Amino acid sequence: MILIESLGSARESIVKLFEELYDPALLIDPEKGVFVGANSAACEFLGYTPEELATLSPTEIHPHEIPRLDAFLFAVREQGRWKADDLSCRTKLGDLVPAQVRATLVHISDREYVLSVVHDRREVELAELGRSIRKLTHDLRNTMVSSRLMSDRLRRHQDPLVRQSADLIARSVDRAVRMCQQTLEVGSAKEGKPRRERFLLSDLMAELNAGIGPGEVARVAMESPNAEEIELDADFDQVFRILTNLIRNAITAGSHHIRIVGSREGDRTVIDCEDDGPGLPESVQGCLFAEKGTGRGTGGSGLGLAIAWELARNHGGDLRLLRTGPTGTVFRLWLPDGSAVPEAAGNVEP
């Protein structure tokens, strides 16, 4: 709690009022542009101690939107009260938190102050984002169904290469449609239980090679020397997604040679993805499998490694950075057979 002595005899009453408020509340002196009061919820919300917050001004909490803040405070003084849904507060850690701010002009000891109550909008915005994603997923699924019909027609083409390409397109579209359908059914992007089957690493490599664009084929060599000897007991589509993300990351980082090497360790398959890229920056190595944790290349969302890690854990397995440096990077994927995975196996935080 911060309350300057100039509040006089009203100080104790205001302290009680502030502490009884559930939401973060701040008292601002608009003439001096400083905080003169804040409750415990405000200190916790912003991450400052009362002593630290006492040295700050509203502009330091909203440094990125000072004109909007000035307009807000002016409206409060003109109208007596005002509300804004477009402000965001910067915490001590530097995070910008979207907030709804309701403010009222109050008179204490013959002086004007602005009493602001802040409501965290993160849950509201996440809910809105979720609804938008579901709408997008619904329309995307319908669009891909049309693409599936076109691939069915191409399967009847006289050219065998066209028919082979049509099969690849059909499988890719089916994979995407299932992902969309799963998101719509459960209302989230949580991965479903693996649909295990037995297949050779060579079958997976054939589809991975076919999915690389012509421009990438011209500058990237990809090999898997023992793929025909390695059998997996896993979800084909999910393992395809794991390796696709690793390969795409390597290509984006500037790799020219990628090796996928499989082996067996007891009742699990081990797959190493090796590249000759420039290596991972030391600053991101500790948070590779968190969303936006990777700094390889440009133009990505930072989700690739997080998705790959989650899919590995979904199998009861794991994905780890084995080594990285100026001569390249190696990721190791462990995938246990279905019989070796306990029923309680699942995802945990990276």
XYZ file of C-alpha atoms in Angstrom:
350
model
C 0.000 0.000 0.000
C 1.242 3.481 -0.922
C -0.469 6.561 0.428
C 1.273 9.871 0.778
C 0.790 11.906 3.933
C -0.885 14.782 2.042
C -4.096 12.758 2.016
C -4.450 13.843 5.633
C -7.247 12.584 7.845
C -8.842 10.613 4.996
C -5.819 8.340 4.771
C -7.062 5.518 7.011
C -10.452 5.344 5.283
C -8.815 5.174 1.862
C -6.422 2.450 3.005
C -9.381 0.324 4.085
C -11.241 1.036 0.829
C -8.228 0.110 -1.293
C -7.490 -3.147 0.473
C -11.114 -4.283 0.182
C -11.051 -3.906 -3.602
C -10.592 -7.239 -5.380
C -9.120 -5.777 -8.589
C -5.895 -3.771 -8.819
C -6.565 -0.148 -7.874
C -4.341 2.901 -8.185
C -4.783 6.481 -7.025
C -3.204 9.076 -9.314
C -2.418 12.735 -8.754
C -3.152 14.098 -12.267
C -1.479 17.445 -11.580
C 1.865 15.932 -10.571
C 1.520 12.809 -12.729
C 2.422 10.403 -9.920
C 0.901 7.487 -8.068
C -0.181 8.374 -4.549
C -1.866 5.096 -3.738
C -2.041 1.467 -4.827
C -3.510 -1.627 -3.214
C -1.839 -4.999 -2.784
C -3.606 -6.361 -5.865
C -2.060 -3.591 -7.991
C 1.427 -4.316 -6.683
C 0.983 -8.024 -7.388
C -0.493 -7.370 -10.843
C 2.377 -5.111 -11.908
C 5.094 -7.063 -10.081
C 6.413 -4.102 -8.076
C 6.876 -3.699 -4.363
C 4.982 -0.762 -2.800
C 8.271 1.100 -2.436
C 9.124 0.626 -6.120
C 5.673 1.633 -7.302
C 5.835 4.807 -5.207
C 8.721 6.024 -7.382
C 6.923 5.439 -10.695
C 4.517 7.531 -12.723
C 1.575 6.362 -14.875
C 3.621 7.065 -17.997
C 6.156 4.449 -16.878
C 3.391 1.844 -16.694
C 2.098 2.896 -20.129
C 5.292 4.106 -21.890
C 4.156 2.782 -25.272
C 0.846 4.680 -25.306
C 1.411 8.020 -23.578
C -0.914 10.031 -25.900
C -3.706 7.527 -25.237
C -3.041 7.694 -21.489
C -3.088 11.510 -21.536
C -6.390 11.448 -23.427
C -7.805 8.985 -20.906
C -6.847 11.097 -17.874
C -8.178 14.223 -19.579
C -11.522 12.487 -20.231
C -11.764 11.415 -16.586
C -11.238 14.986 -15.383
C -13.699 16.368 -17.925
C -16.450 13.765 -17.531
C -15.928 12.718 -13.926
C -15.483 9.062 -14.926
C -14.233 7.164 -17.959
C -13.563 3.654 -19.175
C -11.007 2.337 -21.673
C -10.591 -1.158 -23.111
C -7.590 -0.338 -25.280
C -4.913 0.317 -22.665
C -2.246 -2.151 -21.602
C 0.017 -2.106 -18.563
C 3.722 -2.885 -18.623
C 4.785 -5.048 -15.699
C 8.141 -4.975 -13.975
C 9.211 -7.950 -16.123
C 8.387 -5.999 -19.278
C 5.229 -7.912 -20.209
C 2.394 -5.906 -21.740
C -0.901 -6.948 -20.146
C -4.123 -5.938 -21.949
C -6.415 -4.231 -19.471
C -9.768 -2.566 -19.037
C -9.325 0.563 -16.942
C -12.249 2.228 -15.172
C -11.478 5.545 -13.553
C -13.386 8.035 -11.411
C -12.484 11.572 -10.386
C -12.479 11.816 -6.584
C -11.921 14.740 -4.225
C -9.790 14.178 -1.137
C -8.778 17.028 1.177
C -9.908 19.588 -1.426
C -7.743 18.065 -4.146
C -8.600 16.083 -7.276
C -7.343 12.542 -7.733
C -8.070 9.841 -10.290
C -9.061 6.480 -8.843
C -8.338 3.773 -11.446
C -9.460 0.167 -11.183
C -7.718 -2.217 -13.584
C -9.226 -5.442 -14.895
C -6.902 -7.984 -16.536
C -8.248 -8.762 -20.019
C -5.936 -11.668 -20.841
C -8.582 -14.324 -20.240
C -11.120 -12.401 -22.329
C -8.675 -11.963 -25.192
C -7.658 -15.629 -25.040
C -11.331 -16.618 -25.244
C -11.809 -14.311 -28.237
C -8.697 -15.773 -29.851
C -10.036 -19.283 -29.257
C -13.327 -18.442 -30.959
C -11.470 -16.914 -33.911
C -9.272 -20.005 -34.252
C -12.298 -22.305 -34.234
C -13.979 -20.242 -36.962
C -10.799 -20.257 -39.030
C -10.331 -23.994 -38.480
C -13.912 -24.684 -39.555
C -13.536 -22.748 -42.817
C -10.063 -24.180 -43.445
C -11.396 -27.712 -43.052
C -14.118 -27.053 -45.624
C -11.571 -25.602 -48.043
C -9.329 -28.647 -47.688
C -12.229 -31.014 -48.319
C -12.563 -29.383 -51.750
C -8.839 -29.958 -52.327
C -9.346 -33.602 -51.393
C -11.960 -33.970 -54.138
C -9.496 -32.547 -56.673
C -6.814 -35.023 -55.591
C -9.302 -37.881 -56.080
C -9.749 -36.790 -59.699
C -5.985 -36.644 -60.221
C -5.697 -40.229 -58.980
C -7.460 -41.315 -62.193
C -4.932 -39.526 -64.402
C -3.108 -41.609 -67.038
C 0.342 -40.382 -65.961
C 1.675 -42.548 -63.071
C 3.712 -39.630 -61.676
C 0.557 -37.527 -61.479
C -1.240 -40.367 -59.689
C 1.660 -40.678 -57.241
C 1.547 -36.934 -56.532
C -2.221 -37.157 -56.070
C -1.741 -39.828 -53.403
C 0.683 -37.571 -51.531
C -1.709 -34.618 -51.793
C -4.592 -36.751 -50.542
C -2.647 -37.974 -47.509
C -1.462 -34.455 -46.664
C -4.979 -33.050 -46.937
C -6.424 -35.904 -44.871
C -3.817 -35.231 -42.197
C -4.715 -31.542 -42.087
C -8.465 -32.243 -42.055
C -8.050 -34.576 -39.074
C -6.106 -31.899 -37.193
C -8.845 -29.350 -37.907
C -11.594 -31.768 -36.902
C -9.821 -32.591 -33.652
C -9.482 -28.901 -32.794
C -13.180 -28.312 -33.471
C -14.287 -31.313 -31.422
C -12.277 -30.651 -28.262
C -12.090 -26.852 -28.544
C -8.308 -26.818 -28.247
C -5.138 -27.822 -30.061
C -4.321 -30.562 -27.560
C -2.916 -33.580 -29.350
C -5.010 -36.739 -29.470
C -3.833 -40.151 -28.357
C -1.408 -41.633 -30.922
C -2.985 -43.998 -33.432
C -0.149 -46.486 -33.440
C 0.792 -48.651 -36.390
C 3.955 -50.400 -37.530
C 5.831 -48.845 -40.429
C 9.362 -48.474 -41.747
C 11.381 -45.306 -41.414
C 11.913 -45.549 -45.187
C 8.137 -45.106 -45.753
C 8.225 -41.975 -43.651
C 11.309 -40.664 -45.448
C 9.636 -41.145 -48.833
C 6.808 -38.865 -47.776
C 9.158 -36.351 -46.160
C 11.243 -36.156 -49.338
C 8.121 -35.714 -51.453
C 7.011 -32.830 -49.241
C 10.154 -30.767 -49.823
C 9.666 -28.034 -52.406
C 11.628 -27.887 -55.691
C 13.665 -24.903 -54.518
C 14.643 -26.718 -51.336
C 15.555 -29.899 -53.230
C 18.017 -27.862 -55.303
C 19.963 -26.653 -52.262
C 19.412 -29.320 -49.589
C 20.495 -32.964 -49.649
C 18.570 -35.245 -47.302
C 19.489 -38.846 -46.582
C 18.614 -41.678 -44.224
C 21.193 -44.422 -44.760
C 19.508 -47.206 -42.756
C 15.843 -46.244 -43.090
C 14.748 -49.614 -44.525
C 16.065 -51.411 -41.429
C 14.203 -49.339 -38.814
C 10.642 -50.233 -37.868
C 8.551 -47.901 -35.727
C 5.486 -48.528 -33.583
C 3.981 -45.043 -33.574
C 1.458 -42.656 -35.083
C 2.668 -42.135 -38.669
C 1.140 -38.655 -39.017
C 2.472 -37.393 -35.694
C 6.014 -38.636 -36.341
C 5.787 -37.091 -39.812
C 4.962 -33.758 -38.158
C 7.862 -34.093 -35.694
C 10.446 -34.694 -38.413
C 8.877 -32.112 -40.728
C 9.344 -29.430 -38.073
C 12.951 -30.464 -37.420
C 13.774 -30.568 -41.137
C 12.054 -27.251 -41.886
C 13.936 -25.598 -39.037
C 17.236 -26.938 -40.350
C 16.507 -25.736 -43.883
C 15.451 -22.297 -42.639
C 18.680 -22.038 -40.638
C 20.720 -22.556 -43.817
C 21.571 -26.254 -43.681
C 22.652 -27.945 -46.930
C 22.886 -31.523 -45.710
C 20.419 -33.305 -43.408
C 20.770 -36.890 -42.159
C 17.989 -38.848 -40.467
C 19.562 -41.822 -38.681
C 17.455 -44.426 -36.899
C 18.388 -47.119 -34.391
C 16.780 -49.403 -31.826
C 17.418 -49.296 -28.077
C 15.509 -52.123 -26.452
C 11.797 -51.427 -26.827
C 12.161 -47.961 -28.312
C 13.209 -46.338 -31.570
C 15.818 -43.594 -31.569
C 16.005 -41.114 -34.450
C 18.749 -38.517 -34.820
C 18.150 -35.496 -37.037
C 21.571 -34.119 -37.985
C 22.237 -30.964 -39.998
C 25.271 -28.918 -41.039
C 23.765 -25.527 -40.230
C 25.388 -22.739 -38.190
C 24.116 -24.026 -34.846
C 21.705 -22.603 -32.319
C 22.344 -19.324 -30.484
C 23.253 -19.928 -26.858
C 20.509 -17.499 -25.789
C 17.719 -19.818 -26.996
C 19.133 -23.205 -26.045
C 17.494 -23.164 -22.626
C 13.970 -22.541 -23.935
C 13.914 -24.384 -27.264
C 10.735 -26.316 -26.601
C 8.684 -23.411 -25.276
C 6.486 -21.457 -27.684
C 8.529 -18.785 -29.481
C 11.593 -20.274 -27.858
C 13.611 -20.880 -31.015
C 15.623 -18.330 -32.886
C 16.538 -20.363 -35.992
C 16.049 -18.403 -39.168
C 13.355 -15.832 -39.832
C 9.726 -15.790 -40.797
C 8.645 -18.543 -38.396
C 6.220 -18.474 -35.494
C 8.570 -20.175 -33.041
C 6.147 -23.078 -32.620
C 7.893 -25.823 -34.601
C 10.087 -27.266 -31.861
C 7.352 -26.835 -29.242
C 4.958 -28.869 -31.409
C 7.587 -31.530 -32.112
C 8.395 -31.854 -28.397
C 4.717 -32.141 -27.482
C 4.140 -34.861 -30.084
C 7.135 -36.817 -28.795
C 5.836 -36.584 -25.228
C 2.405 -37.594 -26.497
C 3.994 -40.923 -27.467
C 5.552 -41.316 -24.026
C 8.871 -40.403 -25.635
C 11.102 -37.364 -25.682
C 12.880 -34.893 -27.950
C 16.138 -33.297 -26.884
C 18.955 -31.201 -28.286
C 21.942 -33.548 -28.379
C 24.559 -31.040 -29.498
C 24.919 -27.833 -31.483
C 27.773 -25.690 -32.740
C 29.268 -23.987 -35.808
C 29.423 -27.307 -37.692
C 25.813 -28.315 -37.143
C 23.041 -29.414 -34.813
C 21.709 -32.814 -33.741
C 18.278 -33.432 -32.231
C 17.483 -36.872 -30.809
C 13.972 -38.313 -30.780
C 13.027 -41.267 -28.557
C 9.816 -43.153 -29.398
C 8.925 -46.151 -27.211
C 6.821 -48.984 -28.580
C 3.194 -48.926 -27.492
C 3.690 -51.917 -25.197
C 6.379 -50.009 -23.276
C 4.296 -46.899 -22.554
C 2.453 -46.731 -19.198
C -1.189 -45.681 -19.302
C -0.482 -42.499 -17.329
C 2.130 -41.221 -19.806
C 1.353 -37.748 -21.080
C 2.552 -34.244 -21.660
C 4.424 -32.122 -19.143
C 5.759 -28.610 -19.352
C 9.105 -28.207 -21.183
